[in-house]
């Protein structure tokens, strides 16, 4: 079990969410809910018009009736929209935008116009009156029928495919045990509770937006470049985000359209996407077809791991879903060979979606490993231990910290894995077949440069600010807790501000990096603040510590005092009161260490699932999931465990429910609503038991925290899939595993 690891040092736990009361009382405002600072009654409503064909050009748009309709202020089309200077958007906000600059149509649902009216019903009503005629061209819609047309990505990324195919074939041919199957993951759409939405208004040359975004700085850069506005003249705010999952990591067309519209009508304009409008214009996870070949000796040692991936891509832009990554990183093998290919389709542009790469990658690869274990007549966990990667096999580097063995042991123990019967169909309860399944979870640890600002206020409260975002994940709480721990104060004495582009810069809230990036910046800022406060006291003749050496004083618990005699000192508030009653401010920044390239920082976990499958209907109930993760330091038990539970819930959803169906004739997503795009509700989720090892990875960052937002979804889908096999003996290799597929398998 657990090795003698150093006891983690960590900030005190907060028993609450900093923003909890604001959330449950409806006072936390989302981007589209603001009605100020512009004059009441000035706000106009925009409705986005979408193409109804998948490919071709727009021949004409008859907007006469719409323009004359009640309440309509303006109608924007490719024929009258202002021409924009061509600007290259900045990554990771880089996504091809369709902002009325030409009359091309690349997918069904593409934005082709905006109606601006005094009310939303009037805007929608007028939009329905617009007659669009198209010159249609043949559309590429049948991804599955065109797999042979796959081409290598222009930027293959982390996929050098350096090993020889001939050697791989030889290893496969001579192996004692092999697996050779194809596994499919579908298109999945982000469905945050808060839809995408933007309010834009101009003060002369200055553009202001409230936007539902995971990256206020990215929004700012993209808006500035595309609209040719000076960077300092763009102000982006988004204090609360109702979920993003990657879709709000990029700036999409509607954001630009809202800003464009506001400029034309010289009024604030609100553009909120309807749920249906989020199936296409704001990204999705592409579908992947994964041909996996595994070869092992009779001892279970892997001699070949091969994964060839073909995925759907948009004709507009390349986006690679790196579902081959788990094959490259999870297990040691003599040979590892992977490739990725794209099939261009008349679909919207794909993007990051919670654990891009690792979510579908573990979903497919961990079924293949289960199949290999079965052929070897070996316990699936034992097979993983036998091929444990002591170093990162993809780059032959050491890990900064890896404790996956302990995850396997801890989760297996809590789950009762030893009670599993390896032969399918043996555990029966009345009309239900019971199955146990397992999968490994993994996600890289990311970190970027970030800045923060802290100030001691005359009231004794402390302002903590950073231009980061809180997607509902807990950034407010983590910033409050981190600053409070540094200053010896209560987290609720912090006035936290984020989601405002005038604050010091922080990275995109993506890649599970916010705590690991912003936390250390807040630490640095607080250290600077204590020095600043001490400095003011040391030069203030009326201060009890006046004249002491700077190394002899400290600032904690709202006081500045002598380290040698803590009663000799004063409150920070009285110090500030005597010194002009102005806040004492400090800034701090932090960035990744230098050995980022010589070592790999990666999180791991073990996920076990129990399912009950109805013998007649083949309906699957996930009764419980037990998971243990090695994510470094757990910074906040409430928000951290919450995110892992949310990730697991999505993993169950990946296994059983989620799939966007594209109509092969017209290219529109057929199930573009929450009624028909299935996600789990409470009744679909059984018990979830999450534990973390809480072993700091201090080689990764001083906090030892590797990030927690995405790993929960990984491994979980395969655990469910493998449990279904253990229950039924039916191996379904095409997600989601719906009752019809189990029946037909
Ligand atoms: Mo996440 S897909 O990195 O927002």
XYZ file of C-alpha atoms and ligand atoms in Angstrom:
749
model
C 0.000 0.000 0.000
C 1.134 3.536 0.728
C 4.863 4.134 0.792
C 6.450 6.231 3.487
C 5.804 9.464 1.681
C 6.331 12.890 3.197
C 3.215 14.199 4.907
C 1.662 16.826 2.695
C 1.806 20.414 3.763
C -1.223 22.260 2.549
C -3.304 25.324 3.191
C -6.109 24.901 5.725
C -9.289 23.526 4.228
C -12.261 25.821 3.762
C -15.504 24.173 4.791
C -17.462 26.249 2.289
C -17.406 27.681 -1.173
C -16.449 31.335 -1.152
C -19.172 32.130 -3.701
C -21.676 29.591 -2.381
C -24.169 32.036 -0.871
C -24.101 34.268 -3.963
C -24.760 31.242 -6.143
C -27.678 29.828 -4.213
C -29.301 33.229 -3.721
C -29.045 34.103 -7.415
C -26.751 37.067 -6.810
C -23.850 35.670 -8.818
C -24.379 37.209 -12.236
C -23.546 35.377 -15.437
C -22.348 37.263 -18.503
C -25.727 37.730 -20.157
C -27.462 38.827 -16.940
C -25.896 42.259 -16.602
C -28.065 45.327 -17.154
C -25.443 47.960 -16.409
C -23.365 50.122 -16.639
C -25.195 51.205 -19.787
C -28.448 53.204 -19.477
C -31.565 51.205 -18.752
C -33.599 50.625 -21.868
C -30.595 50.964 -24.162
C -29.953 47.238 -24.387
C -30.824 45.639 -27.722
C -31.229 41.957 -28.421
C -29.521 40.079 -31.216
C -30.515 36.771 -32.737
C -28.044 34.740 -34.769
C -29.228 33.408 -38.102
C -27.758 30.072 -39.226
C -27.250 28.348 -42.564
C -29.715 25.598 -43.359
C -27.541 23.804 -45.903
C -24.184 22.109 -45.227
C -22.158 23.326 -48.225
C -22.256 25.922 -50.962
C -22.649 29.650 -51.199
C -25.402 32.051 -50.296
C -26.898 33.388 -53.537
C -29.146 35.972 -51.919
C -30.762 36.985 -48.667
C -34.074 38.779 -48.809
C -34.185 40.847 -45.632
C -36.841 43.397 -46.660
C -39.649 42.059 -44.485
C -37.331 41.474 -41.543
C -35.940 44.991 -41.704
C -39.451 46.451 -41.610
C -40.656 44.128 -38.833
C -41.649 45.439 -35.427
C -38.792 46.405 -33.148
C -36.033 45.643 -35.641
C -33.078 48.015 -35.537
C -30.670 46.349 -37.955
C -30.103 43.183 -39.955
C -26.538 42.096 -40.657
C -25.715 39.703 -43.472
C -22.597 38.800 -45.478
C -23.879 41.315 -48.042
C -23.896 44.367 -45.772
C -21.608 43.518 -42.832
C -18.527 45.694 -42.421
C -15.348 44.212 -43.866
C -12.926 43.382 -41.108
C -9.165 43.688 -41.306
C -7.801 40.152 -41.512
C -6.355 39.269 -38.132
C -4.862 36.041 -36.977
C -6.488 35.010 -33.704
C -4.170 33.997 -30.876
C -4.052 30.432 -29.668
C -5.722 28.869 -27.731
C -8.453 31.200 -28.850
C -7.542 30.247 -32.368
C -10.635 28.886 -34.057
C -11.809 29.607 -37.555
C -14.573 32.141 -37.320
C -17.448 32.725 -39.671
C -18.287 36.384 -39.225
C -20.121 37.431 -42.384
C -16.984 38.172 -44.406
C -17.981 36.067 -47.424
C -20.957 34.112 -48.677
C -19.441 30.640 -48.266
C -21.279 27.996 -46.261
C -19.136 25.244 -44.756
C -21.608 23.559 -42.415
C -25.275 23.476 -41.596
C -25.731 25.806 -38.648
C -22.962 28.221 -39.605
C -23.724 31.809 -38.576
C -24.883 33.763 -41.650
C -26.580 36.784 -40.169
C -27.690 38.740 -37.115
C -30.988 40.466 -36.430
C -30.888 43.217 -33.826
C -34.186 44.292 -32.263
C -35.671 45.959 -29.204
C -36.687 42.610 -27.754
C -35.618 39.011 -28.244
C -39.031 37.811 -29.508
C -38.977 40.566 -32.119
C -35.462 39.599 -33.201
C -36.434 35.926 -33.516
C -39.645 36.775 -35.334
C -37.824 38.934 -37.857
C -35.091 36.349 -38.376
C -37.754 33.849 -39.438
C -38.808 36.237 -42.218
C -35.426 36.257 -43.911
C -35.421 34.265 -47.129
C -32.054 32.743 -47.972
C -31.291 31.136 -51.300
C -28.220 28.976 -51.677
C -26.105 27.553 -54.457
C -25.629 24.180 -52.857
C -22.568 22.059 -53.538
C -22.096 18.385 -52.607
C -21.397 18.109 -48.889
C -19.022 15.730 -47.142
C -21.165 14.393 -44.337
C -20.710 10.622 -44.134
C -17.612 10.380 -41.966
C -17.940 6.624 -41.410
C -18.309 6.047 -45.143
C -15.197 8.081 -45.927
C -12.665 6.683 -43.447
C -10.351 5.869 -46.357
C -10.007 9.578 -47.124
C -8.176 10.264 -43.853
C -5.132 12.501 -44.195
C -2.333 13.227 -41.772
C -2.713 16.442 -39.788
C -0.626 19.393 -40.943
C 0.638 19.677 -37.416
C 0.980 16.132 -36.090
C 1.848 17.403 -32.598
C 2.993 14.783 -30.141
C 2.657 11.971 -32.637
C 6.049 11.348 -34.222
C 5.167 7.720 -35.134
C 8.894 7.111 -35.091
C 8.797 3.349 -34.805
C 8.725 1.118 -37.819
C 5.497 -0.409 -39.003
C 7.385 -3.528 -40.183
C 8.767 -4.135 -36.694
C 5.295 -3.668 -35.261
C 3.819 -6.177 -37.685
C 6.555 -8.668 -36.799
C 5.925 -8.217 -33.058
C 2.222 -8.735 -33.608
C 2.718 -11.856 -35.759
C 5.027 -13.541 -33.275
C 3.115 -12.660 -30.086
C 1.610 -15.285 -27.792
C -1.524 -13.215 -27.183
C -3.010 -10.398 -29.233
C -5.935 -7.998 -29.451
C -6.922 -6.424 -32.759
C -10.132 -4.429 -32.701
C -11.650 -1.122 -33.672
C -13.276 1.166 -31.116
C -15.443 4.177 -31.851
C -16.262 7.297 -29.871
C -19.012 9.601 -31.143
C -19.279 13.346 -31.587
C -20.065 14.847 -28.197
C -21.241 18.381 -27.524
C -20.451 20.526 -24.506
C -23.606 21.324 -22.626
C -22.738 23.752 -19.842
C -25.841 24.911 -17.979
C -24.992 28.496 -18.913
C -25.199 28.876 -22.686
C -22.694 30.996 -24.563
C -23.668 34.635 -24.428
C -22.209 38.075 -24.955
C -23.190 41.655 -24.156
C -21.127 44.177 -26.109
C -21.113 47.954 -26.083
C -18.814 50.689 -27.282
C -17.713 53.923 -25.659
C -16.198 55.602 -28.699
C -13.157 53.497 -29.616
C -13.455 51.422 -26.469
C -15.108 48.024 -26.676
C -16.632 46.483 -23.564
C -17.960 42.965 -23.345
C -19.467 40.674 -20.815
C -18.819 37.264 -22.302
C -19.284 33.694 -21.150
C -15.659 32.646 -21.485
C -12.932 30.506 -19.967
C -10.337 33.017 -21.115
C -10.962 36.741 -20.744
C -7.451 37.556 -22.002
C -7.932 35.344 -25.064
C -11.239 37.061 -25.769
C -9.563 40.429 -25.433
C -6.724 39.532 -27.826
C -9.030 37.951 -30.385
C -11.521 40.835 -30.321
C -8.712 43.388 -30.595
C -7.085 41.676 -33.550
C -10.181 40.825 -35.507
C -11.883 44.188 -35.014
C -8.609 46.123 -35.240
C -9.002 47.782 -31.854
C -6.034 48.636 -29.634
C -5.588 45.934 -27.010
C -5.982 48.471 -24.202
C -9.314 49.509 -25.656
C -10.915 46.114 -25.107
C -12.367 45.339 -21.690
C -13.703 41.833 -21.046
C -15.599 40.842 -17.919
C -17.007 37.543 -16.774
C -17.187 37.175 -13.002
C -19.083 33.877 -13.022
C -19.107 31.124 -15.615
C -21.765 28.442 -15.588
C -19.518 25.691 -16.915
C -17.374 25.686 -20.026
C -15.685 22.285 -20.437
C -13.512 23.638 -23.246
C -16.194 25.155 -25.452
C -15.682 28.534 -23.803
C -11.900 28.299 -24.117
C -12.011 29.852 -27.580
C -13.628 33.010 -28.865
C -16.347 31.990 -31.302
C -18.113 33.827 -34.086
C -21.057 35.086 -32.020
C -18.734 37.115 -29.770
C -17.355 39.026 -32.748
C -20.853 39.360 -34.221
C -22.186 40.897 -30.992
C -19.352 43.446 -30.960
C -19.858 44.206 -34.651
C -23.590 44.671 -34.136
C -23.077 46.959 -31.141
C -20.790 49.161 -33.204
C -23.299 49.463 -36.023
C -26.292 50.287 -33.844
C -24.216 52.269 -31.323
C -26.073 50.619 -28.461
C -25.329 47.739 -26.105
C -26.251 44.449 -27.768
C -26.923 41.128 -26.112
C -26.468 37.925 -28.103
C -27.216 34.666 -26.284
C -27.082 31.336 -28.080
C -30.065 29.051 -27.806
C -29.272 25.519 -26.703
C -29.718 24.307 -30.297
C -27.276 26.956 -31.512
C -24.561 25.386 -29.400
C -24.497 22.272 -31.615
C -22.063 23.402 -34.296
C -20.978 27.045 -33.945
C -19.113 26.636 -30.613
C -17.160 23.413 -31.004
C -17.636 19.789 -29.999
C -15.560 16.664 -29.494
C -14.954 14.992 -32.859
C -15.787 11.355 -33.479
C -12.813 8.970 -33.392
C -12.308 5.530 -34.893
C -9.473 3.773 -33.093
C -7.834 0.690 -34.528
C -5.944 -0.818 -31.608
C -3.522 -3.714 -31.775
C -1.932 -5.123 -28.646
C 0.563 -7.933 -28.433
C 1.942 -9.608 -25.313
C 4.013 -12.589 -24.317
C 2.329 -15.380 -22.365
C 3.758 -13.684 -19.263
C 1.537 -10.668 -19.991
C 4.347 -8.270 -20.882
C 3.365 -5.957 -23.703
C 5.505 -6.244 -26.819
C 3.370 -3.961 -28.983
C 0.930 -1.127 -28.423
C -0.457 0.230 -31.652
C -3.289 2.719 -32.094
C -4.263 4.203 -35.442
C -6.869 6.905 -35.093
C -9.100 8.376 -37.778
C -11.267 11.272 -36.688
C -13.719 13.719 -38.132
C -12.533 17.236 -38.843
C -14.076 20.388 -40.205
C -13.361 21.570 -43.740
C -12.791 24.944 -42.064
C -10.039 23.988 -39.659
C -7.904 21.176 -38.373
C -8.416 20.063 -34.790
C -6.706 16.913 -33.578
C -8.336 14.954 -30.764
C -5.285 13.141 -29.455
C -7.022 9.943 -28.422
C -3.742 8.103 -29.037
C -2.105 9.757 -26.004
C -3.044 7.137 -23.371
C -1.572 4.430 -25.638
C 1.679 6.368 -25.655
C 1.805 7.121 -21.948
C -0.017 4.531 -19.877
C 2.075 1.362 -20.069
C 5.575 0.217 -20.795
C 5.847 -1.756 -24.014
C 8.696 -2.822 -26.253
C 7.076 -0.956 -29.097
C 4.526 1.828 -29.128
C 3.275 3.111 -32.442
C 0.415 5.549 -33.035
C -0.944 7.598 -35.908
C -3.714 10.153 -36.342
C -5.663 10.949 -39.485
C -8.354 13.470 -40.230
C -11.349 13.174 -42.530
C -12.563 16.610 -43.589
C -16.322 16.998 -43.238
C -18.846 19.793 -43.615
C -19.146 20.011 -39.854
C -18.529 22.952 -37.530
C -15.053 23.361 -36.054
C -14.172 20.886 -33.293
C -12.450 21.968 -30.119
C -11.188 21.000 -26.681
C -13.696 19.113 -24.568
C -13.017 17.993 -21.018
C -9.845 15.880 -21.176
C -9.412 16.290 -24.919
C -7.471 13.219 -26.067
C -7.401 11.382 -22.773
C -11.193 11.066 -22.389
C -11.859 9.144 -25.619
C -8.341 7.690 -25.501
C -8.758 5.966 -22.137
C -12.342 5.045 -23.075
C -11.105 2.918 -25.972
C -7.641 1.850 -24.861
C -8.754 0.555 -21.487
C -11.321 -1.716 -23.137
C -8.544 -3.151 -25.297
C -6.465 -3.789 -22.174
C -9.446 -5.544 -20.588
C -9.701 -7.770 -23.640
C -5.988 -8.557 -23.446
C -6.296 -9.451 -19.741
C -9.126 -11.812 -20.544
C -7.121 -13.578 -23.253
C -4.207 -13.910 -20.866
C -6.604 -15.181 -18.148
C -5.059 -12.515 -15.973
C -6.654 -10.072 -13.553
C -6.983 -6.697 -15.359
C -5.277 -4.836 -12.501
C -2.462 -7.378 -12.455
C -1.929 -6.792 -16.185
C -1.533 -3.063 -15.539
C 0.918 -3.651 -12.695
C 2.949 -6.007 -14.858
C 3.319 -3.291 -17.503
C 3.639 -0.372 -15.077
C 5.410 2.567 -16.717
C 8.195 3.597 -14.355
C 9.103 6.366 -16.798
C 7.036 8.263 -19.341
C 7.209 5.833 -22.258
C 6.200 8.456 -24.817
C 9.312 10.529 -24.277
C 11.439 8.285 -22.078
C 11.515 10.812 -19.266
C 11.111 10.429 -15.522
C 7.823 11.443 -13.882
C 7.983 14.292 -11.396
C 5.871 12.043 -9.141
C 3.777 8.939 -9.816
C 1.877 6.792 -7.334
C -0.495 4.855 -9.535
C 0.227 1.558 -7.750
C -1.208 3.002 -4.551
C -4.290 4.182 -6.492
C -4.904 0.651 -7.788
C -4.531 -0.827 -4.300
C -6.621 1.767 -2.486
C -9.518 1.867 -4.946
C -9.569 -1.910 -5.431
C -9.741 -2.345 -1.664
C -12.550 0.166 -1.200
C -14.466 -1.337 -4.103
C -14.082 -4.983 -3.151
C -12.494 -5.921 -6.467
C -11.317 -9.262 -5.048
C -14.963 -10.416 -5.068
C -15.139 -10.092 -8.858
C -15.852 -13.208 -10.864
C -13.767 -12.964 -14.042
C -16.231 -15.090 -16.003
C -19.024 -12.921 -17.411
C -22.614 -13.458 -16.409
C -21.923 -15.168 -13.105
C -23.213 -12.491 -10.728
C -27.003 -12.471 -10.884
C -29.596 -10.651 -8.799
C -33.099 -11.540 -9.907
C -33.473 -10.171 -13.404
C -30.198 -8.274 -13.273
C -26.751 -9.259 -14.368
C -24.110 -7.652 -12.199
C -20.674 -6.752 -13.490
C -17.464 -5.212 -12.165
C -15.134 -3.251 -14.405
C -11.961 -1.247 -14.155
C -10.030 1.393 -16.061
C -6.946 3.556 -15.512
C -7.364 7.331 -15.451
C -4.719 9.776 -16.623
C -4.316 13.432 -17.502
C -1.225 15.627 -17.832
C -0.386 18.351 -15.342
C -0.299 21.762 -16.951
C 0.868 25.077 -15.664
C 1.335 28.526 -17.201
C 2.597 31.915 -16.152
C 0.093 33.851 -14.038
C -0.057 37.087 -12.085
C -2.040 38.225 -9.072
C -2.549 41.363 -7.049
C -3.309 41.638 -3.342
C -3.989 44.712 -1.211
C -4.535 45.262 2.468
C -7.574 47.528 2.672
C -8.143 50.135 5.397
C -11.026 48.006 6.669
C -8.662 45.141 7.386
C -10.094 43.083 4.577
C -7.771 41.962 1.798
C -8.365 42.376 -1.912
C -7.174 39.388 -3.971
C -7.341 39.785 -7.732
C -6.268 37.870 -10.806
C -7.464 37.875 -14.398
C -8.476 34.239 -14.154
C -11.932 32.696 -14.401
C -14.139 30.545 -12.161
C -16.063 28.071 -14.280
C -17.925 26.878 -11.226
C -14.797 24.943 -10.342
C -13.780 26.859 -7.224
C -11.251 29.534 -8.217
C -12.817 32.091 -5.852
C -12.503 29.616 -3.015
C -8.947 28.612 -3.869
C -7.781 32.229 -4.236
C -9.451 33.209 -0.947
C -8.025 30.224 0.851
C -4.524 30.635 -0.568
C -4.290 34.320 0.304
C -5.861 33.780 3.728
C -3.371 31.032 4.542
C -0.478 33.296 3.563
C -1.745 36.146 5.728
C -3.159 34.201 8.662
C -6.680 35.450 8.026
C -10.085 33.902 7.432
C -10.862 33.193 3.759
C -14.097 35.161 4.120
C -12.030 38.263 4.976
C -10.777 38.192 1.385
C -12.439 40.286 -1.322
C -11.714 38.122 -4.338
C -12.003 39.530 -7.817
C -11.465 37.631 -11.044
C -12.987 37.528 -14.521
C -11.940 41.067 -15.444
C -9.328 41.752 -18.115
C -8.036 44.815 -16.276
C -6.689 42.521 -13.542
C -3.187 41.033 -13.795
C -3.030 38.381 -16.528
C -3.758 34.718 -15.944
C -4.010 31.820 -18.389
C -7.023 30.173 -19.976
C -9.036 28.150 -17.491
C -8.373 25.009 -19.461
C -6.061 22.056 -19.252
C -6.833 21.736 -15.523
C -4.184 24.375 -14.856
C -5.819 27.228 -12.951
C -4.991 26.263 -9.368
C -1.464 25.175 -10.306
C -0.899 28.451 -12.169
C -2.770 31.109 -10.169
C -2.179 29.615 -6.700
C 1.588 30.201 -6.801
C 1.042 33.755 -8.139
C -1.220 34.537 -5.177
C 1.434 33.071 -2.867
C 4.103 35.337 -4.371
C 1.862 38.399 -4.199
C 1.102 37.722 -0.522
C 4.789 37.400 0.338
C 5.352 40.758 -1.363
C 2.415 42.258 0.510
C 3.784 41.187 3.886
C 7.107 42.805 2.994
C 5.324 45.992 1.904
C 3.264 46.221 5.108
C 6.367 45.581 7.189
C 8.178 48.266 5.214
C 5.489 50.866 5.979
C 5.601 50.001 9.685
C 9.396 50.102 9.897
C 9.502 53.627 8.531
C 6.577 54.905 10.624
C 7.879 56.533 13.803
C 4.606 55.885 15.582
C 4.678 52.168 14.907
C 5.716 49.917 17.800
C 8.113 48.141 15.426
C 9.707 51.340 14.143
C 13.446 51.038 13.820
C 13.561 47.242 13.921
C 15.404 45.313 11.207
C 13.157 44.146 8.358
C 14.138 40.551 9.038
C 12.865 40.887 12.615
C 9.240 41.728 11.797
C 6.424 39.706 10.366
C 2.871 40.314 9.197
C 0.240 37.719 10.073
C -3.297 37.512 11.478
C -3.938 41.166 10.647
C -0.983 42.418 12.704
C 2.547 43.587 12.132
C 4.801 42.532 15.004
C 8.276 41.641 16.177
C 9.060 37.978 15.608
C 10.908 37.825 18.926
C 8.081 39.433 20.893
C 4.741 39.122 19.180
C 2.957 41.407 21.639
C 5.126 44.246 20.377
C 3.233 45.322 17.307
C -0.046 46.701 16.059
C -2.964 45.947 13.825
C -2.478 46.506 10.109
C -5.641 48.656 10.124
C -4.189 51.168 12.591
C -0.976 51.264 10.576
C -2.952 51.998 7.400
C -5.123 54.569 9.212
C -2.046 56.535 10.230
C -0.564 56.293 6.735
C -3.078 58.099 4.566
C -5.776 55.445 4.889
C -4.826 54.031 1.498
C -4.570 50.348 0.639
C -1.134 48.750 0.703
C -0.748 46.886 -2.578
C 1.518 44.195 -3.969
C 1.711 42.094 -7.101
C 3.156 38.677 -7.682
C 3.777 36.375 -10.577
C 4.752 32.748 -10.984
C 5.655 30.563 -13.881
C 6.587 26.948 -14.544
C 10.030 25.823 -13.421
C 12.857 25.175 -15.830
C 12.833 21.382 -15.719
C 9.475 21.288 -17.481
C 11.134 19.679 -20.496
C 13.290 17.120 -18.707
C 10.473 15.500 -16.719
C 6.836 14.628 -17.264
C 4.161 15.706 -14.800
C 1.104 13.537 -15.117
C -1.797 12.558 -12.906
C -3.165 9.047 -12.656
C -6.034 7.220 -11.074
C -7.840 3.903 -10.784
C -11.573 3.718 -11.481
C -13.810 0.758 -10.588
C -17.476 0.490 -11.551
C -20.330 -1.824 -10.706
C -23.230 -2.100 -13.134
C -26.531 -3.920 -13.119
C -27.860 -4.825 -16.577
C -31.484 -5.810 -17.030
C -31.635 -9.202 -18.779
C -34.643 -8.211 -20.883
C -34.350 -4.498 -21.602
C -30.521 -4.359 -21.458
C -30.827 -1.088 -19.585
C -27.647 -0.369 -17.648
C -27.590 1.066 -14.157
C -24.242 2.225 -12.818
C -24.672 1.399 -9.167
C -21.379 2.684 -7.883
C -18.045 4.024 -8.954
C -15.014 3.889 -6.699
C -11.953 5.860 -7.726
C -8.636 6.888 -6.227
C -6.481 9.544 -7.836
C -2.891 10.658 -7.591
C -3.287 14.357 -8.359
C -0.615 15.747 -6.055
C -1.819 18.008 -3.260
C -5.563 18.290 -2.800
C -5.838 22.032 -2.322
C -9.498 22.126 -1.345
C -11.382 19.009 -0.359
C -14.821 20.339 -1.194
C -14.232 21.836 -4.631
C -11.568 19.286 -5.590
C -13.546 16.145 -4.769
C -16.590 17.815 -6.355
C -14.761 18.159 -9.639
C -13.633 14.548 -9.605
C -17.220 13.454 -8.945
C -18.394 15.667 -11.793
C -15.761 14.160 -14.061
C -16.832 10.618 -13.159
C -20.454 11.553 -13.809
C -19.405 12.661 -17.270
C -17.448 9.421 -17.697
C -20.647 7.482 -17.003
C -22.378 9.756 -19.491
C -19.646 9.045 -22.058
C -20.138 5.319 -21.539
C -23.919 5.217 -21.732
C -25.550 8.383 -23.015
C -23.776 11.073 -24.987
C -23.791 11.212 -28.742
C -24.616 13.859 -31.321
C -26.324 12.480 -34.411
C -25.568 14.323 -37.629
C -28.150 13.931 -40.369
C -26.237 12.460 -43.307
C -28.494 14.211 -45.816
C -28.468 17.761 -44.445
C -25.627 17.865 -41.983
C -27.596 19.275 -39.079
C -27.276 17.745 -35.626
C -30.611 16.021 -35.168
C -30.664 15.861 -31.373
C -29.654 19.455 -30.656
C -31.470 19.796 -27.344
C -31.104 18.528 -23.803
C -34.241 16.462 -24.313
C -32.562 14.405 -27.008
C -28.856 14.805 -26.387
C -28.770 12.643 -23.301
C -26.762 13.537 -20.248
C -27.257 11.857 -16.885
C -29.589 13.198 -14.242
C -29.338 12.351 -10.553
C -31.339 9.167 -11.009
C -28.737 7.889 -13.489
C -25.850 8.155 -11.059
C -25.385 5.762 -8.167
C -22.866 6.285 -5.419
C -19.496 7.781 -6.222
C -16.642 7.148 -3.822
C -13.641 9.373 -4.542
C -10.395 9.425 -2.643
C -7.090 11.057 -3.452
C -3.633 10.093 -2.261
C -2.779 13.737 -1.523
C 0.947 13.254 -2.122
C 2.453 16.633 -3.138
C 4.302 16.828 -6.438
C 6.692 19.584 -5.433
C 8.861 19.017 -8.499
C 5.876 20.247 -10.490
C 5.134 23.338 -8.411
C 5.697 24.519 -4.841
C 2.080 23.807 -3.957
C 2.496 20.223 -5.155
C -0.924 20.382 -6.867
C -1.250 18.915 -10.346
C -4.777 20.002 -11.271
C -8.021 18.183 -10.990
C -10.584 19.475 -13.496
C -10.362 16.856 -16.201
C -8.904 13.574 -14.968
C -12.246 12.474 -13.481
C -13.769 11.834 -16.897
C -10.855 9.604 -17.956
C -10.880 5.887 -17.269
C -14.470 6.026 -16.046
C -16.136 5.222 -19.384
C -13.959 2.130 -19.854
C -14.636 1.005 -16.272
C -18.359 1.048 -17.090
C -17.846 -0.621 -20.492
C -15.739 -3.370 -18.931
C -18.310 -3.850 -16.161
C -21.021 -4.290 -18.800
C -18.890 -6.987 -20.421
C -18.327 -8.664 -17.059
C -22.079 -8.624 -16.462
C -23.249 -9.749 -19.897
C -20.360 -11.221 -21.861
C -21.226 -8.676 -24.586
C -18.293 -6.564 -25.741
C -19.539 -3.265 -27.145
C -16.757 -1.249 -28.783
C -18.823 1.660 -30.005
C -19.789 4.361 -27.522
C -22.285 5.136 -26.137
C -23.211 1.655 -24.962
C -26.955 1.817 -25.438
C -29.333 -1.134 -24.810
C -29.710 -1.873 -28.544
C -25.956 -2.294 -28.930
C -25.773 -4.672 -25.965
C -28.687 -6.648 -27.378
C -27.099 -6.930 -30.831
C -23.533 -7.639 -29.656
Mo -10.651 22.092 -20.810
S -11.239 20.962 -22.406
O -8.993 22.157 -21.079
O -11.439 23.573 -20.942
